[in-house]
Structure formats: C-alpha cells, structure tokens
Coordinates of C-alpha atoms and ligand atoms in Angstrom, one line a residue:
M74 CA 27.3 4.4 -10.9
Q75 CA 29.4 1.7 -9.2
L76 CA 27.7 -1.2 -7.7
Y77 CA 29.1 -4.4 -5.6
N78 CA 27.8 -7.6 -5.0
I79 CA 26.9 -7.9 -1.2
K80 CA 27.8 -11.7 -1.2
D81 CA 31.3 -10.9 -2.9
P82 CA 32.4 -7.4 -2.5
S83 CA 35.4 -7.9 -4.9
E84 CA 32.7 -8.1 -7.9
K85 CA 31.9 -4.6 -8.8
V86 CA 29.8 -3.6 -11.9
N87 CA 28.5 -0.3 -13.6
F88 CA 24.8 0.5 -13.9
A89 CA 24.4 -1.2 -17.3
Q90 CA 25.9 -4.6 -16.1
A91 CA 23.9 -4.5 -13.0
V92 CA 20.7 -4.1 -15.2
R93 CA 21.8 -6.6 -17.8
R94 CA 22.8 -9.4 -15.4
G95 CA 20.1 -8.8 -12.5
L96 CA 22.3 -10.9 -10.1
G97 CA 26.0 -11.3 -9.1
R98 CA 27.9 -14.3 -8.5
G99 CA 26.5 -16.9 -6.0
Q100 CA 23.1 -15.2 -6.7
G101 CA 24.4 -12.0 -4.8
L102 CA 22.5 -8.7 -4.8
F103 CA 24.1 -5.7 -6.4
F104 CA 24.1 -2.7 -4.0
P105 CA 25.3 1.0 -4.9
S106 CA 29.0 1.5 -3.7
E107 CA 28.2 5.1 -2.9
I108 CA 25.0 7.0 -1.7
R109 CA 25.6 10.7 -2.2
P110 CA 23.1 13.1 -0.3
L111 CA 21.1 15.2 -2.6
E112 CA 21.4 18.9 -2.8
D113 CA 18.5 21.5 -1.9
I114 CA 15.7 18.9 -1.1
D115 CA 13.3 22.1 -1.0
A116 CA 13.9 22.9 -4.7
L117 CA 13.7 19.6 -5.7
L118 CA 10.3 19.2 -3.9
R119 CA 8.8 22.0 -6.1
D120 CA 9.8 19.8 -9.3
D121 CA 7.0 17.7 -11.2
L122 CA 7.4 14.0 -11.2
V123 CA 9.8 13.6 -14.2
T124 CA 11.8 16.6 -13.6
R125 CA 12.6 15.6 -10.0
S126 CA 12.9 11.8 -10.7
S127 CA 15.7 12.6 -13.3
K128 CA 17.7 14.8 -10.9
I129 CA 17.3 12.2 -8.3
L130 CA 18.4 9.3 -10.3
R131 CA 21.3 11.3 -12.2
N132 CA 22.7 11.7 -8.6
F133 CA 23.1 7.8 -8.3
L134 CA 24.0 7.3 -12.1
G135 CA 26.7 9.9 -12.8
D136 CA 27.1 9.8 -16.6
E137 CA 25.6 6.5 -17.4
L138 CA 22.2 6.2 -19.3
P139 CA 22.6 9.7 -20.8
D140 CA 18.9 9.6 -22.3
L141 CA 17.5 9.3 -18.6
D142 CA 15.1 12.0 -19.3
G143 CA 13.6 10.1 -22.1
V144 CA 13.4 6.9 -20.3
L145 CA 11.5 8.5 -17.3
K146 CA 9.1 10.1 -19.6
R147 CA 8.4 6.8 -21.3
A148 CA 8.0 4.9 -18.2
F149 CA 6.4 7.4 -15.8
T150 CA 3.3 8.1 -17.7
F151 CA 0.7 7.9 -14.8
P152 CA 0.6 9.7 -11.4
A153 CA 1.1 8.9 -8.0
P154 CA -1.5 10.9 -6.1
L155 CA -1.6 11.3 -2.5
A156 CA -4.9 11.0 -0.9
K157 CA -5.9 12.5 2.3
V158 CA -7.8 9.7 4.6
T159 CA -7.6 11.7 8.1
D160 CA -6.0 14.7 9.3
D161 CA -2.6 12.9 9.9
V162 CA -3.2 9.9 7.4
Y163 CA -2.6 9.8 3.6
A164 CA -2.8 7.0 1.3
L165 CA -0.2 7.1 -1.5
E166 CA -2.0 5.5 -4.6
L167 CA 0.8 3.4 -6.7
F168 CA -2.0 1.8 -8.8
H169 CA -2.6 4.3 -11.6
G170 CA -0.4 2.4 -14.1
P171 CA -1.5 -0.3 -16.9
T172 CA -1.7 -3.2 -14.6
L173 CA -3.1 -1.3 -11.7
A174 CA -0.2 -1.9 -9.3
F175 CA 2.8 -0.2 -8.0
K176 CA 5.1 -2.5 -10.0
D177 CA 4.4 -0.6 -13.0
F178 CA 6.5 1.8 -11.8
G179 CA 9.8 -0.3 -11.4
G180 CA 9.0 -2.4 -14.3
R181 CA 8.3 -0.1 -16.8
F182 CA 11.8 1.7 -15.9
M183 CA 13.6 -1.3 -16.1
A184 CA 12.1 -2.1 -19.5
Q185 CA 13.2 1.2 -20.6
A186 CA 16.6 1.1 -19.1
L187 CA 17.0 -2.3 -20.3
Q188 CA 16.6 -1.2 -24.0
A189 CA 19.0 1.9 -23.1
V190 CA 21.9 0.0 -22.2
S191 CA 21.6 -2.9 -24.4
G192 CA 23.6 -1.2 -27.1
G193 CA 21.5 -2.1 -29.9
E194 CA 21.9 -6.0 -29.0
H195 CA 18.5 -8.0 -29.4
I196 CA 17.1 -9.4 -26.0
T197 CA 14.6 -12.0 -25.3
I198 CA 12.8 -11.9 -21.8
L199 CA 11.9 -15.2 -20.8
T200 CA 9.7 -15.5 -17.6
A201 CA 6.9 -17.9 -16.0
T202 CA 4.0 -16.4 -14.2
S203 CA 1.1 -17.7 -12.1
G204 CA -0.8 -14.7 -12.8
D205 CA 0.3 -11.1 -12.0
T206 CA 4.0 -10.7 -12.3
G207 CA 3.3 -11.8 -16.3
A208 CA 0.9 -8.9 -16.8
A209 CA 3.4 -6.2 -15.3
V210 CA 6.4 -7.7 -17.4
A211 CA 4.1 -7.9 -20.6
H212 CA 3.0 -4.2 -20.4
A213 CA 6.2 -2.9 -19.1
F214 CA 8.0 -4.3 -22.5
Y215 CA 5.0 -3.9 -25.0
G216 CA 6.4 -1.8 -27.9
V217 CA 10.1 -1.7 -26.4
E218 CA 11.9 -1.8 -29.6
G219 CA 14.7 -4.9 -29.8
I220 CA 13.5 -6.8 -27.0
D221 CA 11.0 -9.7 -27.4
V222 CA 9.1 -11.0 -24.3
V223 CA 8.0 -14.8 -23.9
I224 CA 5.6 -15.4 -20.9
L225 CA 4.8 -19.1 -19.8
Y226 CA 1.7 -19.7 -17.8
P227 CA -0.2 -22.9 -16.8
K228 CA -3.1 -23.3 -19.1
G229 CA -6.7 -22.8 -17.5
K230 CA -5.0 -21.9 -14.2
I231 CA -4.9 -18.4 -14.1
S232 CA -8.2 -16.2 -14.0
N233 CA -10.0 -15.3 -17.1
L234 CA -9.2 -11.7 -16.4
Q235 CA -5.6 -12.1 -15.6
E236 CA -5.3 -13.8 -19.0
K237 CA -6.8 -11.2 -21.0
L238 CA -4.7 -8.6 -19.1
F239 CA -1.5 -9.5 -20.7
C240 CA -2.2 -12.5 -23.6
T241 CA -3.9 -9.9 -25.7
L242 CA -1.1 -7.5 -26.6
G243 CA 0.5 -9.1 -29.4
G244 CA 3.4 -7.1 -30.9
N245 CA 6.6 -7.9 -29.2
I246 CA 4.8 -10.0 -26.5
R247 CA 4.2 -13.9 -26.9
T248 CA 2.3 -15.7 -24.6
V249 CA 2.2 -19.3 -24.2
A250 CA -0.4 -21.4 -22.4
V251 CA 1.6 -24.7 -21.1
N252 CA -0.6 -27.9 -20.9
G253 CA 0.6 -28.0 -17.2
T254 CA 1.4 -26.6 -13.8
F255 CA 3.2 -23.4 -12.9
D256 CA 6.1 -25.6 -11.9
D257 CA 6.3 -27.3 -15.4
C258 CA 6.6 -23.5 -16.7
Q259 CA 9.1 -22.7 -14.1
A260 CA 11.1 -25.5 -14.7
L261 CA 11.4 -25.1 -18.5
V262 CA 12.5 -21.4 -17.8
K263 CA 15.1 -22.8 -15.5
R264 CA 16.3 -25.0 -18.2
A265 CA 16.5 -22.3 -20.7
F266 CA 18.7 -20.3 -18.5
D267 CA 21.2 -23.2 -18.0
D268 CA 21.3 -23.1 -21.9
E269 CA 24.3 -21.3 -22.6
E270 CA 24.1 -21.8 -26.5
L271 CA 20.4 -20.6 -26.5
K272 CA 21.0 -17.6 -24.0
K273 CA 23.5 -16.2 -26.2
A274 CA 21.6 -16.8 -29.3
V275 CA 18.5 -14.9 -28.3
G276 CA 20.0 -12.8 -25.6
L277 CA 17.9 -14.4 -23.0
N278 CA 17.3 -12.2 -19.9
S279 CA 15.1 -12.8 -16.7
A280 CA 14.1 -9.2 -16.1
N281 CA 14.1 -10.3 -12.4
S282 CA 12.5 -8.9 -9.5
I283 CA 15.6 -8.1 -8.0
N284 CA 16.8 -5.6 -10.6
I285 CA 18.5 -2.7 -9.2
S286 CA 16.5 -0.5 -11.8
R287 CA 13.3 -1.1 -10.1
L288 CA 14.5 0.0 -6.8
L289 CA 15.9 3.1 -8.4
A290 CA 12.6 3.9 -9.9
Q291 CA 10.7 3.3 -6.4
I292 CA 12.9 5.9 -4.7
C293 CA 11.2 8.6 -6.8
Y294 CA 7.5 8.0 -5.5
Y295 CA 8.7 8.7 -1.9
F296 CA 9.8 12.1 -2.9
E297 CA 6.5 12.4 -4.8
A298 CA 4.5 11.4 -1.9
Y299 CA 6.5 14.1 0.4
A300 CA 6.0 16.9 -2.2
Q301 CA 2.2 16.5 -2.2
L302 CA 2.1 17.1 1.8
P303 CA 1.0 20.2 3.1
E304 CA 3.7 22.2 4.4
D305 CA 2.5 22.4 7.8
R306 CA 2.5 18.4 7.6
R307 CA 5.8 17.7 6.9
S308 CA 7.7 17.6 10.5
K309 CA 7.5 14.1 11.5
V310 CA 6.7 11.8 8.4
V311 CA 6.2 8.3 8.7
F312 CA 5.9 5.8 5.7
S313 CA 4.1 2.6 6.1
V314 CA 4.9 -0.1 3.5
P315 CA 3.2 -3.2 2.7
S316 CA 6.0 -5.9 2.2
G317 CA 6.6 -9.3 0.6
N318 CA 9.8 -9.3 -0.9
F319 CA 11.1 -6.1 0.8
G320 CA 12.0 -4.0 -2.6
D321 CA 9.6 -1.5 -2.1
V322 CA 10.6 -0.7 1.6
T323 CA 14.5 -0.9 0.4
A324 CA 13.7 1.8 -2.1
G325 CA 12.2 3.8 0.9
L326 CA 15.0 3.6 3.0
L327 CA 17.5 4.7 -0.3
A328 CA 15.1 7.8 -0.5
K329 CA 16.0 8.9 3.3
A330 CA 19.6 7.7 2.8
C331 CA 20.0 10.5 0.0
G332 CA 18.3 13.1 1.8
L333 CA 14.3 12.8 2.2
P334 CA 13.4 13.9 5.8
V335 CA 11.5 10.8 6.9
S336 CA 10.9 10.2 10.5
R337 CA 10.6 6.3 10.6
F338 CA 9.5 3.6 8.6
V339 CA 6.9 1.0 9.1
I340 CA 7.0 -2.4 8.0
A341 CA 3.8 -4.3 7.6
T342 CA 3.6 -7.9 6.4
N343 CA 0.7 -10.5 6.4
A344 CA 0.8 -13.8 8.4
N345 CA 4.1 -14.4 6.6
D346 CA 5.8 -12.5 9.4
T347 CA 9.5 -13.7 9.0
V348 CA 10.7 -10.0 9.4
P349 CA 8.6 -8.7 12.3
R350 CA 9.6 -11.9 14.2
Y351 CA 13.2 -11.5 13.4
L352 CA 13.2 -7.7 14.4
A353 CA 11.8 -8.8 17.6
S354 CA 13.9 -11.7 18.4
G355 CA 16.9 -11.3 16.1
R356 CA 16.3 -15.0 15.0
W357 CA 15.8 -15.5 11.4
E358 CA 13.4 -18.4 11.2
P359 CA 11.4 -18.4 8.1
R360 CA 8.4 -20.7 8.1
D361 CA 6.5 -22.5 5.3
T362 CA 4.3 -19.8 3.2
I363 CA 0.8 -19.5 4.1
P364 CA -1.9 -18.3 1.5
T365 CA -3.7 -15.1 2.4
L366 CA -5.8 -12.5 1.1
S367 CA -2.8 -10.3 0.2
N368 CA -1.2 -13.1 -1.9
A369 CA 1.5 -10.5 -3.5
M370 CA 2.9 -10.6 0.1
D371 CA 3.0 -14.4 0.5
V372 CA 6.5 -14.6 0.9
S373 CA 8.4 -16.2 3.8
R374 CA 12.1 -15.6 2.4
P375 CA 12.0 -12.1 1.3
N376 CA 14.8 -11.7 -1.6
N377 CA 15.5 -7.9 -0.7
W378 CA 16.2 -8.0 2.9
P379 CA 20.1 -8.4 2.6
R380 CA 19.9 -5.0 0.9
V381 CA 17.7 -3.7 4.2
E382 CA 20.4 -5.0 6.3
E383 CA 23.3 -3.6 4.1
L384 CA 21.9 -0.3 3.9
F385 CA 21.5 -0.2 7.9
R386 CA 25.2 -1.0 8.0
V387 CA 26.7 1.5 5.6
M388 CA 24.6 4.0 7.2
N389 CA 25.2 3.4 10.6
W390 CA 21.4 2.9 11.1
N391 CA 20.0 0.7 13.8
L392 CA 17.5 -1.8 12.7
S393 CA 15.5 -1.2 16.1
D394 CA 14.5 1.9 14.7
L395 CA 12.2 0.2 11.8
T396 CA 8.6 -0.5 13.2
S397 CA 7.2 -3.7 12.2
G398 CA 3.8 -5.6 12.6
A399 CA 1.9 -8.4 10.9
V400 CA -1.6 -8.6 10.4
D401 CA -3.5 -11.9 9.7
D402 CA -6.5 -12.1 7.2
A403 CA -9.1 -11.4 10.0
G404 CA -7.2 -8.1 10.8
T405 CA -7.3 -7.5 7.1
E406 CA -10.8 -7.8 6.7
E407 CA -11.2 -5.5 9.9
A408 CA -8.8 -2.9 8.4
M409 CA -10.6 -2.8 5.2
R410 CA -13.8 -2.2 6.8
K411 CA -12.5 0.6 9.3
L412 CA -11.1 2.3 6.4
K413 CA -14.3 2.3 4.6
K414 CA -15.7 3.9 7.6
L415 CA -13.3 6.6 7.3
G416 CA -14.3 7.3 3.8
Y417 CA -11.4 5.2 1.6
I418 CA -11.8 1.9 -0.1
S419 CA -8.7 0.1 0.0
E420 CA -7.7 -3.8 -1.0
P421 CA -5.9 -5.9 1.2
H422 CA -2.1 -5.0 0.8
G423 CA -2.8 -1.5 1.4
S424 CA -5.3 -2.0 4.5
I425 CA -2.4 -4.1 6.1
A426 CA 0.0 -1.1 5.7
W427 CA -2.8 1.3 7.3
S428 CA -3.4 -1.0 10.1
V429 CA 0.0 -1.2 11.3
L430 CA 0.4 2.5 10.8
S431 CA -2.5 3.7 12.7
D432 CA -1.6 1.3 15.5
T433 CA 1.7 3.0 16.0
L434 CA 1.3 6.9 14.9
A435 CA 2.1 9.1 17.6
P436 CA -0.1 12.4 17.7
D437 CA 2.9 14.8 16.2
E438 CA 3.3 12.4 13.3
T439 CA 1.7 12.4 10.1
G440 CA 1.4 8.9 8.4
I441 CA 1.5 7.9 4.6
F442 CA 0.7 4.3 3.9
L443 CA 1.6 2.9 0.6
C444 CA -1.6 1.6 -1.4
T445 CA 0.2 -0.8 -3.9
A446 CA -2.7 -2.4 -5.9
A447 CA -6.2 -0.9 -7.2
P448 CA -9.1 -2.0 -5.1
A449 CA -10.5 -3.7 -8.4
K450 CA -7.8 -5.8 -9.0
F451 CA -8.7 -7.6 -5.8
K452 CA -12.4 -7.1 -6.7
E453 CA -13.6 -10.6 -5.3
S454 CA -12.3 -9.8 -1.9
V455 CA -13.3 -6.4 -1.8
D456 CA -16.6 -7.0 -3.0
R457 CA -17.1 -9.6 -0.4
I458 CA -15.6 -8.1 2.7
L459 CA -17.1 -4.6 2.0
D460 CA -20.4 -5.5 0.7
M461 CA -19.9 -3.6 -2.7
D462 CA -20.1 -4.1 -6.4
L463 CA -16.8 -2.5 -7.6
P464 CA -16.9 -1.5 -11.3
L465 CA -14.1 -3.0 -13.4
P466 CA -11.5 -0.1 -14.2
P467 CA -11.2 0.8 -18.0
A468 CA -7.5 -0.8 -17.9
L469 CA -9.4 -4.3 -17.3
A470 CA -12.8 -3.6 -18.9
D471 CA -11.4 -2.6 -22.2
R472 CA -9.6 -5.8 -22.5
A473 CA -12.2 -8.2 -21.4
D474 CA -13.6 -8.7 -25.0
M475 CA -10.5 -9.0 -26.8
K476 CA -9.1 -12.3 -28.2
V477 CA -6.5 -14.3 -26.3
L478 CA -3.6 -14.6 -28.5
S479 CA -1.4 -17.2 -26.8
D480 CA 0.2 -20.1 -28.3
N481 CA -0.4 -23.5 -26.7
F482 CA 1.9 -26.4 -26.3
D483 CA 2.9 -29.4 -23.7
P484 CA 5.7 -29.0 -21.3
S485 CA 8.4 -29.9 -23.5
W486 CA 12.0 -28.4 -23.4
E487 CA 12.4 -29.1 -27.2
L488 CA 9.2 -27.3 -28.3
L489 CA 10.3 -24.3 -26.2
R490 CA 13.8 -24.3 -27.4
K491 CA 12.5 -24.1 -31.0
Y492 CA 10.0 -21.7 -29.9
L493 CA 12.7 -19.1 -28.3
L494 CA 14.8 -19.7 -31.8
R495 CA 11.7 -18.9 -33.8
Q496 CA 12.1 -22.4 -35.6
D497 CA 8.7 -23.5 -34.8
Ligands
LIG748 C1 4.6 -7.2 -5.0 C2 3.6 -6.3 -4.0 C3 3.6 -6.1 -2.5 C4 5.2 -6.2 -1.9 O1 6.1 -5.3 -2.5 P1 7.5 -5.8 -2.2 O2 8.5 -4.7 -2.7 O3 7.9 -7.3 -2.6 O4 7.8 -5.8 -0.7 C5 2.6 -5.5 -2.0 N1 1.4 -5.4 -2.8 C6 1.3 -5.7 -4.0 C7 0.0 -5.2 -4.6 C8 2.4 -6.1 -4.8 O5 2.1 -6.7 -6.1

C-alpha cells in the first residue's frame, strides 16, 4: 500500500511507515495513492465481520501486514449490531467494545497493526488525556506485547469512573495522575516528543487519532451495517454520521469509494458547526469551540477534513452532494426524547445523527445513523433528559471497585523523563 502526504505529495510512504509516523512532514495527513474497487460486493456482504474485513483491508494493503487475519481477530472481538428503530431507520450500534464507544474499533486495530509493523522494536505510547481518549488507548494496547503505554491525566480533574476505567489495568499500562491541569499534561507530552534522544531510547509514539490505520478499520463497519439490512432495504441507503474530527465519516466515504453502494452521507455536528457552515457558504470560518452535551464532538477545527476534500477531489465527487446539519443542545435533548418515544434510547452523539437524518430522509430512502457511544457512557445526561436511571454496564461496573494503580507526581519534565526511561 502506498500513501502520500496531502500537504506534500512528494512524500510517499508504505503502510508500516504511515502507521509508525502518524503524520507526515509539515503535519500533513497520509492518504492512499490508489483506491481500488472491491470485486463481488454481494459475496462480500454474505461473509462474517472478520472474514469480510480481511478482504476489504487486503484490497488496500496489498502484501503488507501478512498476519491481517490475526490482527483483525484480536481487534474486532465485539459485534456492531444494526437495530431497527422504525421501518426506514436503523441504528448502527458501535459501542459494544471495552470502552463503550466506536473508537474501540480504530484503537484496537491500530494497536495490533502497530505491533505487527514494529518488527520487534520496543515502542512506548505516550499520551495526555482529559478523560475518554485515555481509556480507549489503554484498553486498545492492554496486553499488546512489546508496547508500553504511559498516560498522563490531571489529578482530581477527571471523573471517578473515568479514572477507574483506565487506571486499574496495570500490566503494560502505566498511568500518572499529574498534580496540575490538562494543559500541564499536554505540555509535558509535547516536550517529550521534542527530545530526540529520549524518543529514540524508548521508541516514543503518539498513537495519534489521525493514524491511517484507524480509518481503515472503520471502513469495515459500514459494510457490516449494510450487510445486516434486509435485502428490500438496500436500494437507497443513507448513512448519518455524528462528526467531530471527521474521521468516522472519512471512513464511510472510503467505503463508498471502494464500492459500497451508499446513496448519500449526512454529516451531523453539534453547535460546533464549522463544516455545515462551510458547505453552505464556501467559507472556512472556525469559531471558538463551545462545550456541549455531545462533548466528543466539541471540535471547531476538524483535523480529518483535508482527507474528506482530498477524497472528493480524486473521486471527482461534488461536496454539494453531502447533506449536513448542526443541532444545538436544546435540539439534542428534543431528539433524545423523540427517539425514546420511538422505543430507542440513545445518548447525545447518536441522537444528533438521528435528528439530521430524520429531517432529510426521503420516502424511498433507508437511513442508518451511527450510535458512537453507549447511552450509559453519558449516564448523567441520559438520566436527566429522559428521566431514567440507567444501569451501569458491566464494562464499567466491574471496574468500579478496583484499585486505582496510578503513579502521582508534579508536572516536572525531569520526573517524567526519568519515568519514561524507567530510572525513577
Ligand atoms: C470521537 C467521537 C465522535 C466523533 O468522531 P469523529 O471521527 O471525530 O468525527 C462522535 N461520537 C463519539 C461518542 C466520539 O467519541
């Protein structure tokens, strides 16, 4: 598989290099040089998730990653069921993984792929978290041989349950409660990546959210959704994607580019609506990010957007074929209540996708909205808005009584450096 840097197309890398580097020169994103159409989509749709995903990704990877089947078996250990909400609307539930969010698909595949391409070289993943991304990274890399993980978070500034979810694993996952703010944690991480000697010594890697391996993994569940649709519902399929950094929708568009018969895509954002405004006006005018109920989409400068534009360019598609809409918090609450009346409990992110979808769905179309997190992950909002008391899912309940194993120190570069070098 060859990829190029969108910012500097003369920089070309293979899959292994793209996975290991994350970003190209000048912070440019890597993009596949060739998107080959898949053969015999009908047969593909009859396969199970892992078998089908292996064929889809082999079409991209060529002869790289020989153990692709093993990688997928270890990464995709949970299902992505399609739930019927009404006759023409379905919910794709992507939250049955260990951290109850769709990022488990991309994160777990990236962890396995990174190990497979590292050639036995030791790797240390270093990241700072204000809560959720830490859990996804920790669980994705937990038990992956040859890879150590260090996660920094601001002591006392994440919820108890969030802390339990990723600070109780042990093994190759080390967590540090820093006596400071999230910005202090991020500054320490940045400093580490500027230290060439340290980087080499411990094989520092960021497991960045823009890593191409994540997108490849996410392509697979669009096929999985389609495969679960009744045959008489497959003629005009619309996917609605709740979007923050636009990685998820990029993967959906890539699925279409290699042959999945999708009629159109709906991009749904919260009040951080840079892209819907851009699609309407042609002007890219990010504003300050505002906090919302759907906080995983509180992004005003979506970092995967250049990949969307690049894909439209190489496929000769027109951006005006994208449907988009923004839903504020009041609209989000209303959508959650309407969905409950239809018999489906959803959390803020998925509900936003449903809201924009149901506003635009034509009578001859079938809509699928992506449910990116389990309702219980946003228990506070869901309980309040829907007047419920959701039970804690086992993934969280099981950890609630476990001991937090975090180390603790001041935001000092000296201390972190020693810790990374295991000289503390
Ligand atoms: C990350 C996230 C999103 C946004 O996905 P992008 O790929 O960044 O657009 C939506 N919902 C939830 C629950 C998320 O965690």
